[in-house]
């Protein structure tokens, strides 16, 4: 559609929607219709969000207070604590990012995909980076940080997983090296001791490895609107829900 | 800037950046320059994200695998469990949304603002909706759900707060009614008992009210890059970090 045809149609529709008492009008423009972005903006639309292949615009046409849902504000990541029966943890060195070339051994870490459960993301990342099969146990801790990319924030969940296989096959494009390392040796790395966010996580994991620490376990629940979700809570202190 | 001037400049710059081995080119276009969206797309740019007043486009010009940071995928919300010494919880009825007109009494709930700490958001929402001053205690549980708005997901943190004032002054535009209600009466509402996600949360809160449940407390930490963040974990099982 070209903008000469689009603008009169949009104006006529906006006028009708206002009369009918609509509060907001959404327009989702696929990237192929980038030519309609400017005309929509000129008719009063603002951006709401965008993904690689489309931009969503919205026009609040009501006189009432704008109550549009807010845009996504957080990226969610996982860091995976995987320990075998010999008290060795699964660690990697990354090929890029701020740890490149530092020699620091760290837990496998990754970003939760859109629509993915945190527990599934942890299992997937460990498999992708190291080839190790795992089952999810608990969330031991999490960290919220701000301005992680552009203006957005980050939630990083430290997940405990139980290994189901032990032969490492590392992923070559992102991972420089991967190994099983004694948990105390991991925690004793100079880098860990120097940074309190890392040393705190290491202490949580060490405590957990001695079985004295209760994290949050995922329990499937149904929401009021009928969706299946996971509720994470301390199931050691509360066994029946 | 008009597109006739923009396109030759952009092409010359892209050519230079490619020669210099740049991997990606970002363009942030304020909404006043919506006229440049179509020309940028024609030169190979895709959308990365958008906020009301700008759209960010990106062009991956390297031959290597695209390693662009992913867009924000989650909205973060809080639900506030506030109980006084008489074992009464602070509850509200909302004027809009799916609970409108149902008579269900629910915990104050809201969305965490961009760049806002979860604990601060809980304190702010309780104050805004009910006028009650609180201090943050713990995160008792959280829920991840998908496709909550458009394709994005939702993380809802159930927060325990201790009241510091008791006279309710409800917010009039969003809240129909607010009161202190015996915690058992809250949990016994038919709606709560019918939905396992609500009844599970109610059981966690009831257990906590009897002081047998350990949630996650926020402890300020410094990240490797020097930012102050909060690490949330079970400080009952691990007092020293």
GROMACS .gro file of C-alpha atoms in nm:
model
  482
    1UNK     CA    1   0.000   0.000   0.000
    2UNK     CA    2   0.132   0.347  -0.080
    3UNK     CA    3   0.093   0.640   0.153
    4UNK     CA    4  -0.142   0.832  -0.079
    5UNK     CA    5  -0.399   0.554  -0.042
    6UNK     CA    6  -0.316   0.491   0.326
    7UNK     CA    7  -0.359   0.840   0.475
    8UNK     CA    8  -0.725   0.907   0.373
    9UNK     CA    9  -0.824   0.557   0.488
   10UNK     CA   10  -0.645   0.604   0.820
   11UNK     CA   11  -0.807   0.944   0.879
   12UNK     CA   12  -1.154   0.813   0.806
   13UNK     CA   13  -1.100   0.515   1.034
   14UNK     CA   14  -0.959   0.727   1.319
   15UNK     CA   15  -1.264   0.950   1.302
   16UNK     CA   16  -1.500   0.649   1.322
   17UNK     CA   17  -1.303   0.490   1.609
   18UNK     CA   18  -1.314   0.812   1.808
   19UNK     CA   19  -1.693   0.835   1.762
   20UNK     CA   20  -1.729   0.477   1.882
   21UNK     CA   21  -1.538   0.562   2.200
   22UNK     CA   22  -1.227   0.354   2.125
   23UNK     CA   23  -0.940   0.450   2.354
   24UNK     CA   24  -0.637   0.344   2.150
   25UNK     CA   25  -0.554   0.237   1.796
   26UNK     CA   26  -0.268  -0.003   1.724
   27UNK     CA   27  -0.093  -0.034   1.388
   28UNK     CA   28   0.156  -0.315   1.332
   29UNK     CA   29   0.365  -0.230   1.026
   30UNK     CA   30   0.579  -0.510   0.881
   31UNK     CA   31   0.920  -0.385   0.768
   32UNK     CA   32   0.807  -0.413   0.404
   33UNK     CA   33   0.565  -0.127   0.482
   34UNK     CA   34   0.832   0.104   0.628
   35UNK     CA   35   0.697   0.367   0.387
   36UNK     CA   36   0.386   0.399   0.608
   37UNK     CA   37   0.577   0.480   0.928
   38UNK     CA   38   0.615   0.850   0.853
   39UNK     CA   39   0.249   0.903   0.747
   40UNK     CA   40   0.128   0.719   1.061
   41UNK     CA   41   0.349   0.938   1.283
   42UNK     CA   42   0.212   1.249   1.110
   43UNK     CA   43  -0.141   1.133   1.203
   44UNK     CA   44  -0.046   1.125   1.571
   45UNK     CA   45   0.089   0.771   1.620
   46UNK     CA   46   0.389   0.703   1.843
   47UNK     CA   47   0.613   0.396   1.854
   48UNK     CA   48   0.524   0.132   2.113
   49UNK     CA   49   0.784  -0.137   2.040
   50UNK     CA   50   0.967  -0.299   1.751
   51UNK     CA   51   1.110  -0.638   1.662
   52UNK     CA   52   1.348  -0.695   1.367
   53UNK     CA   53   1.068  -0.738   1.115
   54UNK     CA   54   0.799  -0.498   1.234
   55UNK     CA   55   0.727  -0.180   1.427
   56UNK     CA   56   0.415  -0.141   1.642
   57UNK     CA   57   0.267   0.208   1.661
   58UNK     CA   58  -0.012   0.328   1.884
   59UNK     CA   59  -0.235   0.631   1.902
   60UNK     CA   60  -0.412   0.711   2.230
   61UNK     CA   61  -0.728   0.876   2.095
   62UNK     CA   62  -0.929   0.894   2.416
   63UNK     CA   63  -0.948   1.195   2.648
   64UNK     CA   64  -0.900   0.963   2.948
   65UNK     CA   65  -0.560   0.903   3.107
   66UNK     CA   66  -0.330   0.692   2.895
   67UNK     CA   67  -0.334   0.338   3.038
   68UNK     CA   68  -0.139   0.156   2.767
   69UNK     CA   69   0.057  -0.150   2.878
   70UNK     CA   70   0.423  -0.072   2.931
   71UNK     CA   71   0.686  -0.206   2.700
   72UNK     CA   72   0.915  -0.494   2.801
   73UNK     CA   73   1.186  -0.358   3.031
   74UNK     CA   74   1.402  -0.659   3.119
   75UNK     CA   75   1.620  -0.915   2.956
   76UNK     CA   76   1.640  -1.241   3.154
   77UNK     CA   77   1.952  -1.456   3.180
   78UNK     CA   78   2.066  -1.772   3.356
   79UNK     CA   79   2.391  -1.881   3.514
   80UNK     CA   80   2.417  -2.259   3.566
   81UNK     CA   81   2.566  -2.427   3.874
   82UNK     CA   82   2.620  -2.792   3.772
   83UNK     CA   83   2.811  -3.014   4.017
   84UNK     CA   84   2.898  -3.384   3.988
   85UNK     CA   85   2.940  -3.642   4.266
   86UNK     CA   86   3.311  -3.557   4.297
   87UNK     CA   87   3.220  -3.198   4.396
   88UNK     CA   88   3.343  -3.070   4.060
   89UNK     CA   89   3.155  -2.786   3.888
   90UNK     CA   90   3.108  -2.739   3.514
   91UNK     CA   91   3.294  -2.424   3.404
   92UNK     CA   92   3.379  -2.254   3.076
   93UNK     CA   93   3.600  -1.980   2.935
   94UNK     CA   94   3.426  -1.759   2.680
   95UNK     CA   95   3.573  -1.648   2.347
   96UNK     CA   96   3.421  -1.300   2.356
   97UNK     CA   97   3.277  -1.050   2.601
   98UNK     CA   98   3.440  -0.897   2.905
   99UNK     CA   99   3.588  -1.225   3.029
  100UNK     CA  100   3.775  -1.293   2.701
  101UNK     CA  101   4.141  -1.365   2.765
  102UNK     CA  102   4.111  -1.321   3.144
  103UNK     CA  103   4.157  -1.689   3.223
  104UNK     CA  104   3.851  -1.673   3.450
  105UNK     CA  105   3.652  -1.998   3.470
  106UNK     CA  106   3.282  -1.921   3.499
  107UNK     CA  107   2.949  -2.099   3.504
  108UNK     CA  108   2.775  -2.146   3.167
  109UNK     CA  109   2.561  -1.835   3.117
  110UNK     CA  110   2.307  -1.729   2.858
  111UNK     CA  111   1.998  -1.532   2.768
  112UNK     CA  112   1.646  -1.675   2.810
  113UNK     CA  113   1.471  -1.678   2.472
  114UNK     CA  114   1.142  -1.501   2.424
  115UNK     CA  115   0.865  -1.728   2.553
  116UNK     CA  116   1.109  -1.974   2.716
  117UNK     CA  117   1.085  -2.101   3.075
  118UNK     CA  118   1.385  -2.013   3.293
  119UNK     CA  119   1.443  -2.379   3.382
  120UNK     CA  120   1.434  -2.485   3.015
  121UNK     CA  121   1.676  -2.205   2.921
  122UNK     CA  122   1.928  -2.325   3.183
  123UNK     CA  123   1.912  -2.683   3.054
  124UNK     CA  124   1.946  -2.562   2.692
  125UNK     CA  125   2.242  -2.331   2.755
  126UNK     CA  126   2.439  -2.598   2.944
  127UNK     CA  127   2.375  -2.845   2.662
  128UNK     CA  128   2.469  -2.593   2.392
  129UNK     CA  129   2.790  -2.473   2.554
  130UNK     CA  130   2.922  -2.800   2.699
  131UNK     CA  131   2.719  -3.092   2.559
  132UNK     CA  132   2.622  -3.195   2.914
  133UNK     CA  133   2.266  -3.321   2.979
  134UNK     CA  134   2.110  -3.193   3.299
  135UNK     CA  135   1.791  -3.180   3.501
  136UNK     CA  136   1.675  -2.865   3.674
  137UNK     CA  137   1.687  -2.851   4.056
  138UNK     CA  138   1.640  -2.498   4.192
  139UNK     CA  139   1.696  -2.127   4.157
  140UNK     CA  140   1.953  -2.041   4.425
  141UNK     CA  141   1.965  -1.662   4.385
  142UNK     CA  142   1.904  -1.389   4.133
  143UNK     CA  143   2.038  -1.045   4.055
  144UNK     CA  144   1.864  -0.741   3.908
  145UNK     CA  145   2.089  -0.487   3.733
  146UNK     CA  146   2.002  -0.177   3.533
  147UNK     CA  147   2.121  -0.012   3.210
  148UNK     CA  148   2.255  -0.346   3.095
  149UNK     CA  149   2.186  -0.268   2.730
  150UNK     CA  150   2.047   0.062   2.607
  151UNK     CA  151   1.807   0.165   2.885
  152UNK     CA  152   1.695  -0.188   2.972
  153UNK     CA  153   1.753  -0.399   3.283
  154UNK     CA  154   1.869  -0.752   3.342
  155UNK     CA  155   1.753  -1.031   3.572
  156UNK     CA  156   2.013  -1.308   3.608
  157UNK     CA  157   1.894  -1.630   3.775
  158UNK     CA  158   2.156  -1.859   3.930
  159UNK     CA  159   2.020  -2.207   3.861
  160UNK     CA  160   2.130  -2.538   4.013
  161UNK     CA  161   2.116  -2.833   3.774
  162UNK     CA  162   2.201  -3.200   3.827
  163UNK     CA  163   2.422  -3.352   3.554
  164UNK     CA  164   2.290  -3.656   3.365
  165UNK     CA  165   2.599  -3.697   3.146
  166UNK     CA  166   2.965  -3.616   3.208
  167UNK     CA  167   3.163  -3.611   2.881
  168UNK     CA  168   3.216  -3.251   2.776
  169UNK     CA  169   3.179  -3.158   2.410
  170UNK     CA  170   3.226  -2.786   2.402
  171UNK     CA  171   3.067  -2.553   2.154
  172UNK     CA  172   3.345  -2.406   1.939
  173UNK     CA  173   3.218  -2.066   1.825
  174UNK     CA  174   3.152  -1.913   2.169
  175UNK     CA  175   3.347  -2.128   2.414
  176UNK     CA  176   3.730  -2.130   2.440
  177UNK     CA  177   3.748  -2.412   2.695
  178UNK     CA  178   3.525  -2.615   2.926
  179UNK     CA  179   3.604  -2.851   3.212
  180UNK     CA  180   3.495  -3.001   3.542
  181UNK     CA  181   3.675  -2.814   3.823
  182UNK     CA  182   3.676  -2.876   4.203
  183UNK     CA  183   3.415  -2.638   4.349
  184UNK     CA  184   3.659  -2.495   4.606
  185UNK     CA  185   3.910  -2.419   4.327
  186UNK     CA  186   3.634  -2.237   4.137
  187UNK     CA  187   3.547  -2.026   4.440
  188UNK     CA  188   3.914  -1.953   4.516
  189UNK     CA  189   3.982  -1.782   4.182
  190UNK     CA  190   4.124  -1.433   4.246
  191UNK     CA  191   3.855  -1.277   4.027
  192UNK     CA  192   3.575  -1.434   4.233
  193UNK     CA  193   3.724  -1.316   4.560
  194UNK     CA  194   3.771  -0.962   4.428
  195UNK     CA  195   3.409  -0.906   4.325
  196UNK     CA  196   3.141  -0.935   4.590
  197UNK     CA  197   2.861  -1.022   4.347
  198UNK     CA  198   3.062  -1.324   4.225
  199UNK     CA  199   3.194  -1.425   4.568
  200UNK     CA  200   2.840  -1.410   4.714
  201UNK     CA  201   2.708  -1.639   4.442
  202UNK     CA  202   3.002  -1.875   4.496
  203UNK     CA  203   2.922  -1.887   4.870
  204UNK     CA  204   2.556  -1.962   4.799
  205UNK     CA  205   2.661  -2.248   4.570
  206UNK     CA  206   2.916  -2.383   4.820
  207UNK     CA  207   2.652  -2.377   5.094
  208UNK     CA  208   2.406  -2.552   4.863
  209UNK     CA  209   2.666  -2.817   4.779
  210UNK     CA  210   2.670  -2.903   5.149
  211UNK     CA  211   2.289  -2.932   5.138
  212UNK     CA  212   2.210  -2.662   5.393
  213UNK     CA  213   2.051  -2.410   5.160
  214UNK     CA  214   1.692  -2.392   5.026
  215UNK     CA  215   1.637  -2.219   4.693
  216UNK     CA  216   1.318  -2.175   4.489
  217UNK     CA  217   1.181  -2.473   4.292
  218UNK     CA  218   0.953  -2.444   3.989
  219UNK     CA  219   0.603  -2.588   4.037
  220UNK     CA  220   0.363  -2.586   3.740
  221UNK     CA  221   0.045  -2.390   3.810
  222UNK     CA  222  -0.254  -2.270   3.611
  223UNK     CA  223  -0.325  -1.897   3.611
  224UNK     CA  224  -0.670  -1.742   3.640
  225UNK     CA  225  -0.677  -1.701   3.262
  226UNK     CA  226  -0.600  -2.071   3.211
  227UNK     CA  227  -0.234  -2.053   3.112
  228UNK     CA  228   0.023  -2.299   3.245
  229UNK     CA  229   0.307  -2.121   3.421
  230UNK     CA  230   0.577  -2.200   3.674
  231UNK     CA  231   0.557  -2.066   4.028
  232UNK     CA  232   0.901  -2.065   4.193
  233UNK     CA  233   0.917  -2.083   4.573
  234UNK     CA  234   1.089  -2.247   4.869
  235UNK     CA  235   0.946  -2.599   4.863
  236UNK     CA  236   1.170  -2.713   5.149
  237UNK     CA  237   0.984  -2.485   5.392
  238UNK     CA  238   0.647  -2.550   5.228
  239UNK     CA  239   0.596  -2.898   5.088
  240UNK     CA  240   0.222  -2.887   5.020
  241UNK     CA  241   0.059  -2.629   4.795
  242UNK     CA  242   1.742   1.602   0.746
  243UNK     CA  243   1.563   1.494   0.431
  244UNK     CA  244   1.610   1.156   0.272
  245UNK     CA  245   1.776   1.293  -0.043
  246UNK     CA  246   2.064   1.420   0.171
  247UNK     CA  247   2.058   1.120   0.408
  248UNK     CA  248   2.088   0.829   0.164
  249UNK     CA  249   2.420   0.925  -0.008
  250UNK     CA  250   2.576   1.002   0.333
  251UNK     CA  251   2.456   0.672   0.475
  252UNK     CA  252   2.587   0.475   0.176
  253UNK     CA  253   2.930   0.639   0.193
  254UNK     CA  254   2.950   0.576   0.569
  255UNK     CA  255   2.841   0.212   0.538
  256UNK     CA  256   3.111   0.154   0.279
  257UNK     CA  257   3.377   0.304   0.508
  258UNK     CA  258   3.256   0.111   0.813
  259UNK     CA  259   3.267  -0.218   0.621
  260UNK     CA  260   3.624  -0.146   0.511
  261UNK     CA  261   3.721  -0.077   0.871
  262UNK     CA  262   3.586  -0.415   0.976
  263UNK     CA  263   3.289  -0.285   1.179
  264UNK     CA  264   3.039  -0.561   1.252
  265UNK     CA  265   2.719  -0.365   1.307
  266UNK     CA  266   2.584  -0.014   1.255
  267UNK     CA  267   2.316   0.132   1.484
  268UNK     CA  268   2.088   0.422   1.391
  269UNK     CA  269   1.864   0.577   1.655
  270UNK     CA  270   1.596   0.780   1.481
  271UNK     CA  271   1.391   1.017   1.699
  272UNK     CA  272   1.025   1.018   1.599
  273UNK     CA  273   1.073   1.361   1.438
  274UNK     CA  274   1.291   1.183   1.179
  275UNK     CA  275   1.032   0.917   1.091
  276UNK     CA  276   1.091   1.019   0.730
  277UNK     CA  277   1.431   0.844   0.745
  278UNK     CA  278   1.294   0.505   0.854
  279UNK     CA  279   1.203   0.390   0.503
  280UNK     CA  280   1.536   0.496   0.344
  281UNK     CA  281   1.732   0.323   0.624
  282UNK     CA  282   1.531   0.002   0.574
  283UNK     CA  283   1.602   0.019   0.198
  284UNK     CA  284   1.975   0.033   0.277
  285UNK     CA  285   1.950  -0.295   0.469
  286UNK     CA  286   1.866  -0.184   0.825
  287UNK     CA  287   1.622  -0.378   1.042
  288UNK     CA  288   1.436  -0.267   1.354
  289UNK     CA  289   1.597  -0.356   1.685
  290UNK     CA  290   1.361  -0.195   1.934
  291UNK     CA  291   1.147   0.115   1.980
  292UNK     CA  292   1.028   0.338   2.261
  293UNK     CA  293   0.748   0.597   2.221
  294UNK     CA  294   0.982   0.868   2.092
  295UNK     CA  295   1.240   0.679   1.887
  296UNK     CA  296   1.310   0.367   1.685
  297UNK     CA  297   1.651   0.196   1.691
  298UNK     CA  298   1.760   0.029   1.368
  299UNK     CA  299   2.060  -0.193   1.314
  300UNK     CA  300   2.248  -0.328   1.015
  301UNK     CA  301   2.472  -0.634   1.064
  302UNK     CA  302   2.739  -0.559   0.801
  303UNK     CA  303   2.993  -0.827   0.894
  304UNK     CA  304   3.017  -1.170   0.732
  305UNK     CA  305   3.050  -1.328   1.080
  306UNK     CA  306   2.753  -1.475   1.265
  307UNK     CA  307   2.512  -1.212   1.396
  308UNK     CA  308   2.581  -1.171   1.769
  309UNK     CA  309   2.361  -0.867   1.841
  310UNK     CA  310   2.223  -0.840   2.195
  311UNK     CA  311   1.866  -0.962   2.216
  312UNK     CA  312   1.581  -0.723   2.277
  313UNK     CA  313   1.408  -0.700   2.616
  314UNK     CA  314   1.168  -0.993   2.649
  315UNK     CA  315   1.004  -0.952   2.990
  316UNK     CA  316   0.789  -0.713   3.182
  317UNK     CA  317   0.840  -0.736   3.560
  318UNK     CA  318   0.563  -0.693   3.814
  319UNK     CA  319   0.518  -0.709   4.189
  320UNK     CA  320   0.238  -0.832   4.415
  321UNK     CA  321   0.263  -0.702   4.772
  322UNK     CA  322   0.188  -0.910   5.085
  323UNK     CA  323   0.157  -0.657   5.370
  324UNK     CA  324   0.038  -0.788   5.708
  325UNK     CA  325  -0.013  -0.599   6.033
  326UNK     CA  326   0.023  -0.728   6.392
  327UNK     CA  327  -0.345  -0.833   6.397
  328UNK     CA  328  -0.277  -1.079   6.109
  329UNK     CA  329  -0.469  -0.857   5.870
  330UNK     CA  330  -0.346  -0.817   5.512
  331UNK     CA  331  -0.370  -0.507   5.296
  332UNK     CA  332  -0.605  -0.577   5.002
  333UNK     CA  333  -0.765  -0.379   4.721
  334UNK     CA  334  -1.035  -0.404   4.458
  335UNK     CA  335  -0.933  -0.266   4.118
  336UNK     CA  336  -1.147  -0.040   3.900
  337UNK     CA  337  -1.034  -0.194   3.571
  338UNK     CA  338  -0.879  -0.512   3.435
  339UNK     CA  339  -1.001  -0.867   3.465
  340UNK     CA  340  -1.088  -0.839   3.835
  341UNK     CA  341  -1.321  -0.539   3.782
  342UNK     CA  342  -1.661  -0.601   3.939
  343UNK     CA  343  -1.571  -0.950   4.064
  344UNK     CA  344  -1.560  -0.853   4.430
  345UNK     CA  345  -1.223  -1.027   4.462
  346UNK     CA  346  -0.991  -0.872   4.721
  347UNK     CA  347  -0.633  -0.894   4.601
  348UNK     CA  348  -0.286  -0.780   4.700
  349UNK     CA  349  -0.170  -0.443   4.560
  350UNK     CA  350  -0.003  -0.521   4.227
  351UNK     CA  351   0.188  -0.319   3.971
  352UNK     CA  352   0.454  -0.300   3.705
  353UNK     CA  353   0.821  -0.232   3.787
  354UNK     CA  354   0.933   0.085   3.607
  355UNK     CA  355   1.228   0.080   3.372
  356UNK     CA  356   1.546   0.102   3.580
  357UNK     CA  357   1.362   0.048   3.911
  358UNK     CA  358   1.463  -0.204   4.179
  359UNK     CA  359   1.199  -0.468   4.255
  360UNK     CA  360   1.197  -0.381   4.626
  361UNK     CA  361   1.152  -0.009   4.553
  362UNK     CA  362   0.869  -0.083   4.309
  363UNK     CA  363   0.682  -0.283   4.574
  364UNK     CA  364   0.712  -0.001   4.829
  365UNK     CA  365   0.604   0.256   4.567
  366UNK     CA  366   0.300   0.060   4.445
  367UNK     CA  367   0.169  -0.001   4.799
  368UNK     CA  368   0.209   0.369   4.878
  369UNK     CA  369   0.041   0.479   4.552
  370UNK     CA  370  -0.256   0.245   4.577
  371UNK     CA  371  -0.324   0.259   4.951
  372UNK     CA  372  -0.119   0.539   5.110
  373UNK     CA  373   0.050   0.285   5.341
  374UNK     CA  374   0.423   0.326   5.416
  375UNK     CA  375   0.618   0.000   5.422
  376UNK     CA  376   0.964  -0.148   5.440
  377UNK     CA  377   1.074  -0.435   5.222
  378UNK     CA  378   1.126  -0.778   5.382
  379UNK     CA  379   1.158  -1.059   5.124
  380UNK     CA  380   1.057  -1.207   4.793
  381UNK     CA  381   0.845  -1.508   4.884
  382UNK     CA  382   0.786  -1.653   4.536
  383UNK     CA  383   0.770  -1.552   4.172
  384UNK     CA  384   0.589  -1.660   3.858
  385UNK     CA  385   0.700  -1.655   3.497
  386UNK     CA  386   0.425  -1.645   3.237
  387UNK     CA  387   0.440  -1.606   2.860
  388UNK     CA  388   0.250  -1.414   2.593
  389UNK     CA  389   0.132  -1.172   2.857
  390UNK     CA  390   0.127  -0.881   2.613
  391UNK     CA  391   0.204  -0.917   2.243
  392UNK     CA  392   0.479  -1.181   2.234
  393UNK     CA  393   0.642  -1.076   2.563
  394UNK     CA  394   0.663  -1.255   2.897
  395UNK     CA  395   0.598  -1.155   3.254
  396UNK     CA  396   0.781  -1.212   3.582
  397UNK     CA  397   0.563  -1.143   3.887
  398UNK     CA  398   0.744  -1.124   4.222
  399UNK     CA  399   0.540  -1.182   4.539
  400UNK     CA  400   0.697  -0.944   4.790
  401UNK     CA  401   0.653  -0.934   5.167
  402UNK     CA  402   0.655  -0.586   5.319
  403UNK     CA  403   0.620  -0.470   5.677
  404UNK     CA  404   0.373  -0.182   5.728
  405UNK     CA  405   0.502   0.139   5.888
  406UNK     CA  406   0.166   0.319   5.881
  407UNK     CA  407  -0.190   0.189   5.903
  408UNK     CA  408  -0.441   0.452   5.788
  409UNK     CA  409  -0.550   0.369   5.435
  410UNK     CA  410  -0.586   0.652   5.182
  411UNK     CA  411  -0.677   0.479   4.860
  412UNK     CA  412  -0.587   0.604   4.517
  413UNK     CA  413  -0.914   0.696   4.343
  414UNK     CA  414  -0.846   0.649   3.973
  415UNK     CA  415  -0.739   0.282   3.977
  416UNK     CA  416  -0.864   0.148   4.311
  417UNK     CA  417  -1.232   0.086   4.392
  418UNK     CA  418  -1.175  -0.008   4.756
  419UNK     CA  419  -0.894  -0.091   4.998
  420UNK     CA  420  -0.896  -0.242   5.347
  421UNK     CA  421  -0.716  -0.450   5.608
  422UNK     CA  422  -0.863  -0.803   5.599
  423UNK     CA  423  -0.790  -1.106   5.821
  424UNK     CA  424  -0.536  -1.319   5.631
  425UNK     CA  425  -0.744  -1.636   5.664
  426UNK     CA  426  -1.046  -1.454   5.517
  427UNK     CA  427  -0.830  -1.341   5.224
  428UNK     CA  428  -0.713  -1.698   5.157
  429UNK     CA  429  -1.067  -1.839   5.193
  430UNK     CA  430  -1.211  -1.632   4.906
  431UNK     CA  431  -1.376  -1.865   4.654
  432UNK     CA  432  -1.168  -1.720   4.371
  433UNK     CA  433  -0.841  -1.797   4.550
  434UNK     CA  434  -0.942  -2.154   4.619
  435UNK     CA  435  -1.050  -2.209   4.258
  436UNK     CA  436  -0.718  -2.106   4.100
  437UNK     CA  437  -0.408  -2.297   4.197
  438UNK     CA  438  -0.168  -2.014   4.116
  439UNK     CA  439  -0.353  -1.786   4.361
  440UNK     CA  440  -0.410  -2.053   4.625
  441UNK     CA  441  -0.041  -2.151   4.615
  442UNK     CA  442   0.065  -1.793   4.671
  443UNK     CA  443  -0.188  -1.761   4.955
  444UNK     CA  444  -0.042  -2.075   5.117
  445UNK     CA  445   0.312  -1.939   5.087
  446UNK     CA  446   0.199  -1.616   5.255
  447UNK     CA  447   0.008  -1.799   5.529
  448UNK     CA  448   0.314  -2.013   5.599
  449UNK     CA  449   0.532  -1.703   5.607
  450UNK     CA  450   0.291  -1.532   5.846
  451UNK     CA  451   0.361  -1.819   6.089
  452UNK     CA  452   0.735  -1.754   6.043
  453UNK     CA  453   0.828  -2.094   5.906
  454UNK     CA  454   0.917  -1.991   5.551
  455UNK     CA  455   1.242  -1.845   5.412
  456UNK     CA  456   1.221  -1.629   5.101
  457UNK     CA  457   1.490  -1.434   4.916
  458UNK     CA  458   1.623  -1.108   5.066
  459UNK     CA  459   1.790  -0.832   4.866
  460UNK     CA  460   2.155  -0.767   4.952
  461UNK     CA  461   2.337  -0.482   4.775
  462UNK     CA  462   2.638  -0.603   4.578
  463UNK     CA  463   2.884  -0.451   4.332
  464UNK     CA  464   2.913  -0.617   3.991
  465UNK     CA  465   3.241  -0.680   3.807
  466UNK     CA  466   3.176  -0.366   3.600
  467UNK     CA  467   3.130  -0.156   3.917
  468UNK     CA  468   2.753  -0.117   3.921
  469UNK     CA  469   2.553  -0.146   4.242
  470UNK     CA  470   2.287  -0.414   4.215
  471UNK     CA  471   2.075  -0.629   4.445
  472UNK     CA  472   2.142  -0.999   4.481
  473UNK     CA  473   1.835  -1.182   4.615
  474UNK     CA  474   1.888  -1.508   4.804
  475UNK     CA  475   1.790  -1.710   5.111
  476UNK     CA  476   1.965  -1.523   5.392
  477UNK     CA  477   1.809  -1.747   5.658
  478UNK     CA  478   2.011  -2.045   5.535
  479UNK     CA  479   2.319  -1.835   5.460
  480UNK     CA  480   2.380  -1.544   5.694
  481UNK     CA  481   2.735  -1.450   5.589
  482UNK     CA  482   2.827  -1.355   5.233
   0.00000   0.00000   0.00000
